[in-house]
């Protein structure tokens, strides 16, 4: 299965990741989880999809103390997001979000919601990392206003997109 391939890849990388974000988990609210999501050394939390596609989740190292940020997390027909806050002895806690936007969904509604979340996180004065599959082609920023708005909103809060 794809999950077995994923765990094999993690073993071969020989690196202990603190947080792993997943998109398109295919977990849905209308049926129980059927995948084995048990990776030794990690806790798993997910935001199921309302449809038969999408869904997001986090594997978080057992060494970290964290809490779910249900006030930031959402599941709509257009996208899913899951947010956690990792406790830190340093100056600020770290907020991590993983987002999946369905390819043909309403991008304007997504951008409005994302901007609201980013504004709230910004007011908390905490470090933040966002990961996910936004299904937005960043190369179209000069010809697609919504893509330009997406990049502009990220820049407003000093986020720098990285593509891998």
C-alpha positions as a printed NumPy array, in Angstrom:
array([[  0.   ,   0.   ,   0.   ],
       [  1.014,   3.651,  -0.303],
       [  1.285,   3.901,   3.484],
       [  3.714,   0.974,   3.613],
       [  5.8  ,   2.689,   0.913],
       [  5.733,   5.898,   2.975],
       [  6.955,   4.202,   6.159],
       [  9.652,   2.358,   4.162],
       [ 10.832,   5.675,   2.692],
       [ 11.015,   7.223,   6.191],
       [ 13.123,   4.298,   7.373],
       [ 15.484,   4.628,   4.413],
       [ 15.925,   8.381,   4.922],
       [ 17.333,   7.678,   8.384],
       [ 16.239,  11.084,   9.676],
       [ 13.998,  11.767,  12.646],
       [ 11.554,  14.398,  11.453],
       [  9.833,  16.423,  14.173],
       [  6.648,  17.002,  12.176],
       [  5.414,  15.432,   8.942],
       [  2.432,  16.996,   7.168],
       [  0.295,  14.945,   4.785],
       [ -2.297,  15.981,   2.228],
       [ -4.858,  13.889,   0.374],
       [ -5.074,  11.367,   3.188],
       [ -8.476,  10.282,   1.815],
       [ -9.855,  10.18 ,   5.348],
       [-13.51 ,  11.172,   5.265],
       [-15.947,  11.97 ,   8.048],
       [-18.531,   9.428,   6.86 ],
       [-16.406,   6.307,   7.391],
       [-13.802,   5.084,   9.888],
       [-10.083,   5.22 ,   9.139],
       [ -8.977,   2.128,   7.292],
       [ -5.273,   2.831,   6.91 ],
       [ -2.662,   1.847,   9.437],
       [ -1.399,   5.255,  10.521],
       [  0.867,   3.948,  13.253],
       [  4.497,   4.964,  12.832],
       [  6.609,   4.178,  15.89 ],
       [  7.76 ,   7.362,  17.593],
       [  4.918,   9.521,  16.224],
       [  1.392,  10.546,  17.146],
       [ -1.082,  11.012,  14.285],
       [ -3.836,  13.624,  14.066],
       [ -5.991,  14.327,  11.055],
       [ -8.652,  16.602,   9.657],
       [-10.877,  14.353,   7.562],
       [-12.449,  15.476,   4.315],
       [-16.162,  16.144,   3.914],
       [-15.97 ,  14.609,   0.429],
       [-14.267,  11.487,  -0.901],
       [-11.057,  13.348,  -1.687],
       [ -8.569,  15.411,   0.254],
       [ -8.011,  15.294,   3.97 ],
       [ -4.887,  16.36 ,   5.859],
       [ -2.881,  15.036,   8.771],
       [  0.212,  15.395,  10.899],
       [  2.651,  12.885,  12.283],
       [  4.217,  14.584,  15.318],
       [  7.238,  13.198,  17.129],
       [  6.524,  11.704,  20.547],
       [  9.284,  14.002,  21.858],
       [  7.156,  17.104,  21.252],
       [  4.379,  18.509,  23.38 ],
       [  1.64 ,  19.979,  21.213],
       [ -2.045,  20.782,  21.09 ],
       [ -4.581,  20.875,  18.292],
       [ -5.648,  24.347,  17.233],
       [ -9.3  ,  23.666,  16.484],
       [ -9.925,  27.419,  16.355],
       [ -7.789,  27.537,  13.188],
       [ -8.559,  24.119,  11.643],
       [-11.358,  23.708,   9.1  ],
       [-12.98 ,  21.177,   6.814],
       [-15.106,  22.534,   3.971],
       [-16.082,  21.201,   0.573],
       [-13.31 ,  23.388,  -0.875],
       [-10.381,  22.625,   1.436],
       [ -9.156,  21.074,   4.691],
       [ -6.697,  22.522,   7.156],
       [ -5.233,  21.191,  10.383],
       [ -3.278,  23.391,  12.761],
       [ -1.227,  22.447,  15.807],
       [  0.75 ,  24.444,  18.345],
       [  4.037,  22.991,  19.521],
       [  5.116,  24.068,  22.995],
       [  8.613,  25.453,  23.253],
       [ 10.904,  26.479,  26.067],
       [ 12.275,  29.106,  23.726],
       [ 10.801,  32.57 ,  23.269],
       [  7.696,  31.537,  21.243],
       [  5.627,  28.448,  20.563],
       [  5.453,  27.185,  16.979],
       [  2.186,  26.968,  15.071],
       [  2.142,  24.487,  12.174],
       [ -0.576,  24.22 ,   9.561],
       [ -1.156,  21.701,   6.802],
       [ -3.662,  22.594,   4.08 ],
       [ -5.197,  20.846,   1.083],
       [ -7.246,  22.934,  -1.366],
       [ -9.282,  20.909,  -3.836],
       [ -8.142,  21.703,  -7.404],
       [-11.34 ,  23.209,  -8.818],
       [-12.693,  24.721,  -5.63 ],
       [-13.572,  28.355,  -4.961],
       [-10.164,  29.996,  -4.67 ],
       [-11.548,  33.359,  -3.476],
       [-13.301,  31.765,  -0.485],
       [-10.111,  29.852,   0.309],
       [ -7.994,  33.016,   0.15 ],
       [-10.392,  34.907,   2.432],
       [-10.356,  32.112,   4.992],
       [ -6.571,  31.695,   4.83 ],
       [ -6.082,  35.426,   5.279],
       [ -8.313,  35.37 ,   8.392],
       [ -6.236,  32.519,   9.868],
       [ -2.927,  34.209,   9.046],
       [ -4.148,  37.433,  10.624],
       [ -5.105,  35.591,  13.824],
       [ -1.752,  33.759,  13.972],
       [  0.087,  37.031,  13.35 ],
       [ -1.648,  38.676,  16.329],
       [ -0.464,  35.825,  18.581],
       [  3.184,  36.699,  17.869],
       [  4.284,  33.056,  17.464],
       [  6.449,  31.366,  14.895],
       [  4.473,  29.701,  12.12 ],
       [  5.064,  27.157,   9.365],
       [  2.482,  26.352,   6.692],
       [  2.721,  23.333,   4.431],
       [  0.381,  21.689,   2.018],
       [ -0.978,  21.323,  -1.46 ],
       [ -2.73 ,  24.559,  -2.394],
       [ -3.3  ,  23.598,  -6.039],
       [ -2.221,  27.085,  -7.073],
       [  0.331,  27.418,  -9.876],
       [  2.718,  30.051,  -8.539],
       [  4.205,  30.56 , -12.002],
       [  0.901,  32.164, -13.072],
       [  1.106,  35.038, -10.599],
       [  1.413,  37.704, -13.301],
       [ -1.545,  36.457, -15.346],
       [ -3.868,  35.064, -12.644],
       [ -5.115,  37.628, -10.077],
       [ -6.014,  35.02 ,  -7.439],
       [ -2.494,  33.559,  -7.566],
       [ -1.045,  37.044,  -7.221],
       [ -3.331,  37.648,  -4.242],
       [ -2.232,  34.353,  -2.652],
       [  1.451,  35.303,  -2.917],
       [  0.752,  38.858,  -1.775],
       [ -1.14 ,  37.636,   1.298],
       [  1.704,  35.283,   2.209],
       [  4.209,  38.109,   1.767],
       [  2.154,  40.399,   3.995],
       [  2.841,  37.991,   6.87 ],
       [  6.474,  37.378,   5.804],
       [  5.934,  33.841,   4.512],
       [  8.278,  32.737,   1.744],
       [  6.976,  29.919,  -0.481],
       [  9.274,  26.946,  -1.041],
       [  8.417,  24.302,  -3.645],
       [  9.623,  20.735,  -3.317]])
